[in-house]
Short mmCIF file of C-alpha atoms in Angstrom, two decimals:
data_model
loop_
_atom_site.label_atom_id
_atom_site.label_comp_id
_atom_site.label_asym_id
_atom_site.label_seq_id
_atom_site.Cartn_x
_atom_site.Cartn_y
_atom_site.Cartn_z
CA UNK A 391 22.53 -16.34 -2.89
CA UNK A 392 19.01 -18.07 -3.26
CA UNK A 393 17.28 -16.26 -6.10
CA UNK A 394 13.19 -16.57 -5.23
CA UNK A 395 10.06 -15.12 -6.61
CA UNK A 396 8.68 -12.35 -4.27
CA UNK A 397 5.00 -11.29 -4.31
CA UNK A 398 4.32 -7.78 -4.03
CA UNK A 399 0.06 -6.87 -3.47
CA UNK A 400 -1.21 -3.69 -4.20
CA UNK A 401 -4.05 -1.55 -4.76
CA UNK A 402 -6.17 -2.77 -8.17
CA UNK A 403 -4.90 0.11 -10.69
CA UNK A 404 -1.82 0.62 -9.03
CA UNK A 405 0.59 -1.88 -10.37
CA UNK A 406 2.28 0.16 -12.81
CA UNK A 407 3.43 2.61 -9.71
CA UNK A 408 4.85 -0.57 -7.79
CA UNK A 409 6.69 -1.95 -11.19
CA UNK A 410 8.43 1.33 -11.29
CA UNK A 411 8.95 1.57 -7.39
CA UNK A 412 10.42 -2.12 -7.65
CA UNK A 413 12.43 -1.41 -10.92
CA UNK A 414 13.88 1.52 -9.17
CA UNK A 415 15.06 -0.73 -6.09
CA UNK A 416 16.99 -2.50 -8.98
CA UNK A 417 14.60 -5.87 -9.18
CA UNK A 418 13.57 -7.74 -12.17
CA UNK A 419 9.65 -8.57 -12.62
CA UNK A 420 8.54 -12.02 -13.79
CA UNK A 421 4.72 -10.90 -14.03
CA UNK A 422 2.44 -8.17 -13.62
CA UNK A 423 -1.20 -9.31 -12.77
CA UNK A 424 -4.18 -7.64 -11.33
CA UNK A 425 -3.61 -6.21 -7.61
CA UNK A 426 0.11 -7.44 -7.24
CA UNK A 427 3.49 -7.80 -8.98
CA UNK A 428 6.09 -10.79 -8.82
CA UNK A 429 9.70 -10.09 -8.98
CA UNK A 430 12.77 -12.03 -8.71
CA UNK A 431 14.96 -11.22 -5.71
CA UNK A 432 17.67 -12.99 -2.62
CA UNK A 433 17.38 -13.08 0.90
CA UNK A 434 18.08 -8.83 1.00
CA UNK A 435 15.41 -7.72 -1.46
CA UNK A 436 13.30 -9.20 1.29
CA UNK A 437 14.48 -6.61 3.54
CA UNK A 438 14.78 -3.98 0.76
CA UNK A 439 11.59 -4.69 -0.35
CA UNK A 440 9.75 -4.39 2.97
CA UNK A 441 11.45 -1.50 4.36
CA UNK A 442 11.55 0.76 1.02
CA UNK A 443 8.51 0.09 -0.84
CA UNK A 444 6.24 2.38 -0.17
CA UNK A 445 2.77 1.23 -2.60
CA UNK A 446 2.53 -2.77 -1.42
CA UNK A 447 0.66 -3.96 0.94
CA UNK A 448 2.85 -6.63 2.02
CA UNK A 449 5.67 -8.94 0.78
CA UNK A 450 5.27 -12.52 0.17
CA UNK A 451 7.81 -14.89 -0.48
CA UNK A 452 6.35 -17.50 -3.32
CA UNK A 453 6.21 -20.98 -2.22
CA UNK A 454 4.41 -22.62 -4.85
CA UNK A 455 0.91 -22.66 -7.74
CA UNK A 456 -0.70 -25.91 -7.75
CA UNK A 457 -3.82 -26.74 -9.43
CA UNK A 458 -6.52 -28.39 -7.28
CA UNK A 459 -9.77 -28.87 -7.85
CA UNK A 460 -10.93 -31.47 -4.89
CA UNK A 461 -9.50 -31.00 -1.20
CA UNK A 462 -8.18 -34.30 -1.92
CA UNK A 463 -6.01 -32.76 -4.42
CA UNK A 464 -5.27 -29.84 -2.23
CA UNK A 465 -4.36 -32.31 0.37
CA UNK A 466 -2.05 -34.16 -1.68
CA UNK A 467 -0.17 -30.86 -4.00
CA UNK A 468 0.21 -29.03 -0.80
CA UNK A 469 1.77 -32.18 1.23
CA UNK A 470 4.74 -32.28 -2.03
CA UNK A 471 5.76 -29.14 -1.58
CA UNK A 472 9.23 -28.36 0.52
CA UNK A 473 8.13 -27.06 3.34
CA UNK A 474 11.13 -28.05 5.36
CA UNK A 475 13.16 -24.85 3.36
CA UNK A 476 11.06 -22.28 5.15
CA UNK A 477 9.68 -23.66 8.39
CA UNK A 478 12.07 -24.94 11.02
CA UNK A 479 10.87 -27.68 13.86
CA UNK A 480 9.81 -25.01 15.90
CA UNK A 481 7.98 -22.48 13.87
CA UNK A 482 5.06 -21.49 14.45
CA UNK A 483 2.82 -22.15 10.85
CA UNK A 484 -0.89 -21.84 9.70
CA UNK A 485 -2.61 -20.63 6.57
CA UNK A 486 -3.48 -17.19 7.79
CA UNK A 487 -5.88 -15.92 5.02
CA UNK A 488 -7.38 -17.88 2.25
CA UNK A 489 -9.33 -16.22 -0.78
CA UNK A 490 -11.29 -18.25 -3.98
CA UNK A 491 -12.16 -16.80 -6.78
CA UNK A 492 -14.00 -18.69 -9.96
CA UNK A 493 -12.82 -22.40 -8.11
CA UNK A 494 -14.49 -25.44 -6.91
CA UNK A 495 -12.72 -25.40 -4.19
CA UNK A 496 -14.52 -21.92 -2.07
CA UNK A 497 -14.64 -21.91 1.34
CA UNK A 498 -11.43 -20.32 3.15
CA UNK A 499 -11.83 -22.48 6.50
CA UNK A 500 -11.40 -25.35 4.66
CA UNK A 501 -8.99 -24.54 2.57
CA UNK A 502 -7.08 -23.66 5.45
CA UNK A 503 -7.70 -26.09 7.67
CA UNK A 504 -6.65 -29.05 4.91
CA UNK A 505 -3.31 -27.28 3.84
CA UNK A 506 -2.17 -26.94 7.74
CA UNK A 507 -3.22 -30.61 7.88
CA UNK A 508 -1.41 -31.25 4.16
CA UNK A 509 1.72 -29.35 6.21
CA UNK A 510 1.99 -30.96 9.26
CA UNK A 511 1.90 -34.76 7.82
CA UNK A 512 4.95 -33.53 5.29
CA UNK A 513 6.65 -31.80 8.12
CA UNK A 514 6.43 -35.08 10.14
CA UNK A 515 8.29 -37.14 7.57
CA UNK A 516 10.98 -34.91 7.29
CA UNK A 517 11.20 -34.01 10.66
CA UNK A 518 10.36 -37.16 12.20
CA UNK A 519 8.55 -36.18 14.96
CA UNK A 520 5.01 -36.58 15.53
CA UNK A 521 4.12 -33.19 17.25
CA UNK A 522 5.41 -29.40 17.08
CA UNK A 523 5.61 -27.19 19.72
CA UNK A 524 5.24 -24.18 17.12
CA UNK A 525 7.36 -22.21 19.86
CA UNK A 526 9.68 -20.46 17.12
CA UNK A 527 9.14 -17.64 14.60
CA UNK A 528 5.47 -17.18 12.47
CA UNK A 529 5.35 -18.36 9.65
CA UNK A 530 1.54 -17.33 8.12
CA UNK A 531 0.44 -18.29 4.53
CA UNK A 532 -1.46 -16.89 2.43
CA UNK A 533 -3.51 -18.81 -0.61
CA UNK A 534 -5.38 -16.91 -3.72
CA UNK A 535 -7.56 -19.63 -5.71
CA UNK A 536 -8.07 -18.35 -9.35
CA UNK A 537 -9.83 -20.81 -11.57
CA UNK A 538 -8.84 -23.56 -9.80
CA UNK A 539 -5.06 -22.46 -9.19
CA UNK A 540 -3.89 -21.51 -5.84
CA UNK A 541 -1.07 -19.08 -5.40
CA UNK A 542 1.14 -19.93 -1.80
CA UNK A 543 2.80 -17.07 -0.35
CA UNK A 544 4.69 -16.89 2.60
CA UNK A 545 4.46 -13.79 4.87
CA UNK A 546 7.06 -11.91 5.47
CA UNK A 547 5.67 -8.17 6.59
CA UNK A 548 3.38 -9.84 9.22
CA UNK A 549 1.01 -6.39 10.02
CA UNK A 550 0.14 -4.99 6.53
CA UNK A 551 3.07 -2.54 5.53
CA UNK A 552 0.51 0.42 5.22
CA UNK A 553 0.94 0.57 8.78
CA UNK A 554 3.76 2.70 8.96
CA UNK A 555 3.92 3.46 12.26
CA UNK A 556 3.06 6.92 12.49
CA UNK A 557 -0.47 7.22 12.57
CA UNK A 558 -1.96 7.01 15.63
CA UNK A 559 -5.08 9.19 15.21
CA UNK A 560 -7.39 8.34 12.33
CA UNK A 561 -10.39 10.87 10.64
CA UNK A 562 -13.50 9.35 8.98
CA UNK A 563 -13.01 6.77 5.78
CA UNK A 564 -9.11 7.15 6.29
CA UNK A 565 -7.10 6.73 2.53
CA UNK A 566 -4.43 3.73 3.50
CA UNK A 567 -0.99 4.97 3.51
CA UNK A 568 0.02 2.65 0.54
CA UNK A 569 -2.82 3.98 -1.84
CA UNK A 570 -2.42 7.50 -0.53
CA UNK A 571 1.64 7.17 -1.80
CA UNK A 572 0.67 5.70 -5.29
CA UNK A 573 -1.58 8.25 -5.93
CA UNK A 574 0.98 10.59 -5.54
CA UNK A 575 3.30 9.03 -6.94
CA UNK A 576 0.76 8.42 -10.25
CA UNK A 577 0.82 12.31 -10.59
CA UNK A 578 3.68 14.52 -11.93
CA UNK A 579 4.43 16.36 -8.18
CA UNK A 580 8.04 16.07 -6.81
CA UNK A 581 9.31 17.69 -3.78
CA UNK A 582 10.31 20.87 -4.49
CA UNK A 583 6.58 21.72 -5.67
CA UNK A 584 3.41 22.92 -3.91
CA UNK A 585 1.21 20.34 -2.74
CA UNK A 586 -2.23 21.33 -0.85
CA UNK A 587 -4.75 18.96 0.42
CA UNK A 588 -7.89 20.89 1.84
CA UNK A 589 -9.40 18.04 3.33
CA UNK A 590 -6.23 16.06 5.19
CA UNK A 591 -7.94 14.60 8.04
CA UNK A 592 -5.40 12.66 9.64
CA UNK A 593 -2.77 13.84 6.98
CA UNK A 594 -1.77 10.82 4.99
CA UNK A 595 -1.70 12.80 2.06
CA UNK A 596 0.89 15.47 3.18
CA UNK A 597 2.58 13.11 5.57
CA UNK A 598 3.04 10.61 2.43
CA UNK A 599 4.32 13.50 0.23
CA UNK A 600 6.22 14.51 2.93
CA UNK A 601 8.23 11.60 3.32
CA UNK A 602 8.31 11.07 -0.49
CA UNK A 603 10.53 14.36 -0.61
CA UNK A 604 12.29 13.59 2.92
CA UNK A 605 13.73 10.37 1.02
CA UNK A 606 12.49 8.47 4.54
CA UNK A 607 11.72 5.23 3.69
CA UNK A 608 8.09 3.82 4.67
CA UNK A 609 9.36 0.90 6.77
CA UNK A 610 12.11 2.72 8.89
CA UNK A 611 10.27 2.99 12.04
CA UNK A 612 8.53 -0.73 12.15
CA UNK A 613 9.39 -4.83 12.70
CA UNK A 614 8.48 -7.23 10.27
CA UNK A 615 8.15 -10.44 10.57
CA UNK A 616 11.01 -12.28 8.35
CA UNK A 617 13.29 -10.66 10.84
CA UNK A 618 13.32 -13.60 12.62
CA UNK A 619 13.52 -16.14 9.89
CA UNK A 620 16.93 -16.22 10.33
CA UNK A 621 17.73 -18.96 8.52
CA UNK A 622 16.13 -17.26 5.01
CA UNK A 623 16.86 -14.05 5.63
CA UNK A 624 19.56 -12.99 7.59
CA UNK A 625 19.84 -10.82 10.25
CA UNK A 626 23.09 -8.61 7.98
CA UNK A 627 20.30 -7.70 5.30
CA UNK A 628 17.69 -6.16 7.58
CA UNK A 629 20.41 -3.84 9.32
CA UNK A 630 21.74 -2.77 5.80
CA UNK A 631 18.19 -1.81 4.67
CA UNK A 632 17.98 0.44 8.16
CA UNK A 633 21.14 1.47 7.88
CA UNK A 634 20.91 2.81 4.26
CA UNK A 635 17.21 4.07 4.88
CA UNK A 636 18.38 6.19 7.83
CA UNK A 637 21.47 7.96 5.28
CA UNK A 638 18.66 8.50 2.83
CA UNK A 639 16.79 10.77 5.21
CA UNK A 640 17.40 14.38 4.47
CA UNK A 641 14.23 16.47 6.14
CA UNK A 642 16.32 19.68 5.48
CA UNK A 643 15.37 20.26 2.09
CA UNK A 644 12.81 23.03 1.74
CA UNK A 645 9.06 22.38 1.04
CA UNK A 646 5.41 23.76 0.76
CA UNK A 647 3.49 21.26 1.44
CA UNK A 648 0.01 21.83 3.25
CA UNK A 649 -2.93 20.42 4.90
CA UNK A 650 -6.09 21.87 6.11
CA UNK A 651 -9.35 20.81 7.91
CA UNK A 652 -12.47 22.31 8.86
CA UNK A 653 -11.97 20.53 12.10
CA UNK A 654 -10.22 21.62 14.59
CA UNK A 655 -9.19 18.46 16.87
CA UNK A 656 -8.48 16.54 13.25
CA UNK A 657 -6.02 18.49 12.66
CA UNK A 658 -4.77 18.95 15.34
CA UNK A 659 -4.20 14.83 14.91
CA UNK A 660 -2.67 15.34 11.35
CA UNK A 661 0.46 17.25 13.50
CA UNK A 662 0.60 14.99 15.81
CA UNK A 663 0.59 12.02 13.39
CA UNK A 664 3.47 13.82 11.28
CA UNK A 665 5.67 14.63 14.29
CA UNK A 666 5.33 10.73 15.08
CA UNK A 667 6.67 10.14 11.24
CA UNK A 668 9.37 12.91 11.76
CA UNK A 669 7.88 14.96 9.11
CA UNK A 670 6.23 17.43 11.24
CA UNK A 671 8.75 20.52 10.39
CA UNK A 672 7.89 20.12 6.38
CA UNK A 673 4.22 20.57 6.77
CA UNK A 674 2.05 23.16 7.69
CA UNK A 675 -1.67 22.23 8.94
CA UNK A 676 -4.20 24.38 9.29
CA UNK A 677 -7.53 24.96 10.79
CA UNK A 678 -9.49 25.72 7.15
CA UNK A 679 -12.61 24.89 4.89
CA UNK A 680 -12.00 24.47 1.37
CA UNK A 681 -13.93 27.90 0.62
CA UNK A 682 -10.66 29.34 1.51
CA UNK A 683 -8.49 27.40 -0.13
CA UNK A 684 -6.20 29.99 -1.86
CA UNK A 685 -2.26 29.96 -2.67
CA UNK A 686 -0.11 32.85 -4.09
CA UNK A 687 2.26 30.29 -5.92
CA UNK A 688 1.71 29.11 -9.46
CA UNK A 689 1.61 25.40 -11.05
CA UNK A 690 1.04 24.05 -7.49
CA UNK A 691 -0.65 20.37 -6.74
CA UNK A 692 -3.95 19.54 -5.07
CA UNK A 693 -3.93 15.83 -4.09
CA UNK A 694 -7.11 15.19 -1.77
CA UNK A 695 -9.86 12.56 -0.86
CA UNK A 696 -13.45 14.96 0.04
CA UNK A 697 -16.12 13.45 2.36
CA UNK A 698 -18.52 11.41 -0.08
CA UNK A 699 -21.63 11.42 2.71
CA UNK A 700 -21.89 7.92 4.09
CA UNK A 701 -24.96 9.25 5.97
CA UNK A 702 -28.28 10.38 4.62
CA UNK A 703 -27.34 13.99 5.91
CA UNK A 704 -23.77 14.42 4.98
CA UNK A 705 -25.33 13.00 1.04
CA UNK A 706 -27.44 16.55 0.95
CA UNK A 707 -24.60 18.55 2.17
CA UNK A 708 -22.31 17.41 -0.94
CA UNK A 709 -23.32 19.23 -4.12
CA UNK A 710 -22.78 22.20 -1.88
CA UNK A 711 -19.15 21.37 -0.81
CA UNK A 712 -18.14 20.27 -4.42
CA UNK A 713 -19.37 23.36 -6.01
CA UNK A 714 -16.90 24.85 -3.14
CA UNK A 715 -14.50 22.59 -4.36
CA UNK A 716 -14.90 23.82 -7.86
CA UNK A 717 -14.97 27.42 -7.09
CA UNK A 718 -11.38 27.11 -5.64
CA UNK A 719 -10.09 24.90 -8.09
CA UNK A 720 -11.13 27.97 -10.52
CA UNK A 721 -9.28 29.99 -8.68
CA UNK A 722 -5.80 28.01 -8.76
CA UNK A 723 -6.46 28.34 -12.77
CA UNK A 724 -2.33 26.78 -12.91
CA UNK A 725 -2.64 24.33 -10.76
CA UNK A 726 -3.58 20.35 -11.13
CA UNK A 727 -5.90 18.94 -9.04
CA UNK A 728 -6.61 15.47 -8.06
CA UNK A 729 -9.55 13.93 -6.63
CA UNK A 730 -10.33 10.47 -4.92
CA UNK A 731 -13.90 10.45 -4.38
CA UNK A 732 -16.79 7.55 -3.62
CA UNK A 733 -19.35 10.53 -5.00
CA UNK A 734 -20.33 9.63 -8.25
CA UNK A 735 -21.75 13.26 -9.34
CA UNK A 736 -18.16 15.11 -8.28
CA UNK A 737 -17.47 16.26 -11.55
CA UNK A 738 -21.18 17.70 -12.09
CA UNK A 739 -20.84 19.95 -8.47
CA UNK A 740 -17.03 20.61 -8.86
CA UNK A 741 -18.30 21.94 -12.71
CA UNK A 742 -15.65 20.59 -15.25
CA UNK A 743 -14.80 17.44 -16.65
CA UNK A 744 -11.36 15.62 -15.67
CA UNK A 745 -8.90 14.55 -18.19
CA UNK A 746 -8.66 11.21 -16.70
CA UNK A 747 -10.02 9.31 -14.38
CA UNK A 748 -9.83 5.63 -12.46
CA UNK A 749 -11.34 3.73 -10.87
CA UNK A 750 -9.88 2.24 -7.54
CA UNK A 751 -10.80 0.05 -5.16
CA UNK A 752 -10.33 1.74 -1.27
CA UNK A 753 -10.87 -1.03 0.88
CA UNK A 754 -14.27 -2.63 -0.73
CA UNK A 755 -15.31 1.14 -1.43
CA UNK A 756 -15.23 1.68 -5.09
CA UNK A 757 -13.99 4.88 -5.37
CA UNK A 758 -13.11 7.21 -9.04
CA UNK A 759 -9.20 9.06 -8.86
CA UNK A 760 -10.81 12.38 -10.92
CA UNK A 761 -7.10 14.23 -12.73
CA UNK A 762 -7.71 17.67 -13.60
CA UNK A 763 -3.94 18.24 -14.23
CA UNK A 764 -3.21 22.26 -15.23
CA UNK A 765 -1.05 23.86 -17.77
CA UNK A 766 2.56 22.47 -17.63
CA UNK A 767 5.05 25.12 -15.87
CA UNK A 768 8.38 26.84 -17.89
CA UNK A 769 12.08 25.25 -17.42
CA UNK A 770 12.97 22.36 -16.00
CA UNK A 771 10.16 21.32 -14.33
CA UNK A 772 8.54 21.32 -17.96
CA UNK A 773 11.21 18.25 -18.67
CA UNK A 774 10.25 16.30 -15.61
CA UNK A 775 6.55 16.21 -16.57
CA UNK A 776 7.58 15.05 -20.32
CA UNK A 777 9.65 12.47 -19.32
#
């Protein structure tokens, strides 16, 4: 089988969580950069990749880096490259997002419109036809300039794969199912331990930790596009993935894992959006502002993402809700807590320093991941927060 180099994109500060997700599928990595990791795979690990991954945005297969500096140049590396292997006479092909950064070459339009241009004239020499019906499967690009080098990917996942499927309802300044996953998965919480989030709007965060302990993979209940590249990936690899994702599922396992909302009809959302992931009988939502947030169980996990007052009214309302936010977090004294938050004073209101925080990037929002994590519990789940 074709060995190829796969591009995985992900949050900025999150690649160490993908390396380990893609390590664990059993792939090697070639490079770690900023916002994505490359790994080597075949045909399958573009199935296994898109339906089990749960912290990438998408999956790109890598065509080629070239250097270009002039659009001539562009013109000219882009018509070399093979593009006969991927697209068939009947595919449907453009370059579907373009990005520069530090390159002469800036403006995504025309990069675009020059490399479809660059494809088409190569595709017509190998083809030998002067015109394509682009009837057939998509086949989008997408190009990252960096200092003059552009890095090709081919498009496999087609809608971005934080789109699970499930959520239909959305609160204000939704977390992205991807970045909601790695943050959990950055933190020491497994299954069998509490996990609260007092402010779960739509319920990513519980639905995410939810299906984290379930075992259900993230891409089980969507299409991608490679499914009909049949002649790269075949159709055998994409029913294995499904196959094996729906053995993995086991939603009879026991679990305390929570959400609340001051509003009503939000969460009322957050259970409908988990019964649409099949999580909705390991959850419990409730109708609750974080001034109650209590728990009787010890060395629990608070994984949550507060307003941060995007209006001039909800800004005066904050130092009030984080010193709520602090008061409880006092009160779960063996507990960690974790915090994704655009508000830059949290840690004055919520009254203690974290142990660590980072900064990520929600959409263009620059937001800070604040990790109060609490004392470590007795027996074995002492071991799994060593190792």
């Amino acid at each position: 089988m074709k060995t190829m180099e796969l591009i995985a994109p992900c949050h900025f500060g999150m690649e160490a969580v993908l390396k380990r997700e893609i390590l664990d599928l059993g792939y090697e990595i070639s490079q770690v950069e900023d916002g994505r990791v490359t790994f080597l795979g075949d045909p399958e690990a573009v199935a296994y990749a898109n339906v089990f991954l749960r912290t990438t945005e998408r999956i790109l297969i890598k065509v080629a880096k070239i250097h270009a500096e002039t659009f001539d140049e562009l013109f000219e590396r882009t018509k070399e490259l093979p593009w006969e292997e991927y697209i068939p006479r009947d595919g449907k092909f453009w370059v579907a997002k373009a990005n520069s950064i530090k390159s002469k070459l800036f403006s995504p339009s025309d990069i675009q419109s020059i490399m479809k241009k660059a494809m088409v004239e190569r595709l017509k020499s190998v083809y030998h036809q002067e015109w394509f019906p682009e009837t057939g499967a998509s086949f989008p690009l997408r190009v990252a300039f960096l200092k003059n080098e552009a890095l090709i990917g081919l498009d496999t996942s087609g809608v971005s794969l934080h789109k699970r499927g499930y959520r239909q309802m959305t609160a204000k300044a939704p977390i992205t199912e991807t970045l909601a996953a790695a943050l959990i998965l950055l933190t020491p919480w497994k299954g069998d331990r509490i996990l609260v989030d007092p402010f779960c709007g739509s319920g990513t965060f519980p639905i995410e930790a939810a299906m984290i302990a379930a075992d259900m993979a993230p891409g089980m209940n969507r299409s991608f596009l490679a499914e009909e590249w049949k002649h790269l990936v075949p159709r055998k690899h994409w029913y294995q993935a499904m196959d094996e994702a729906a053995q993995r599922v086991n939603t009879e396992i026991h679990t305390d894992i929570q959400g609340y909302d001051i509003d009503g009809e939000i969460v009322k959302a957050a259970r409908a959006n988990a019964a649409m992931a099949g999580v909705d009988k390991l959850i419990h939502f409730q109708q609750r502002p974080v001034s109650e947030l209590r728990h009787s169980g010890k060395y629990g996990f608070v994984i949550t993402n507060p307003p941060y007052g995007e209006r001039l009214e909800e800004k005066e309302a904050l130092p009030a809700l984080y010193r709520q936010i602090g008061e409880a977090f006092d009160r779960l004294d063996t507990w960690s807590k974790y915090v994704i938050t655009a508000y830059e004073d949290a840690q004055r209101y919520i009254g203690k320093k974290a142990a660590k925080n980072r900064k990520i990037y929600n959409g263009m929002m620059k937001t800070y991941f604040y990790m109060f994590p609490g004392p470590k519990p007795p027996g074995k789940h002492r071991a799994e927060e060593d190792a």
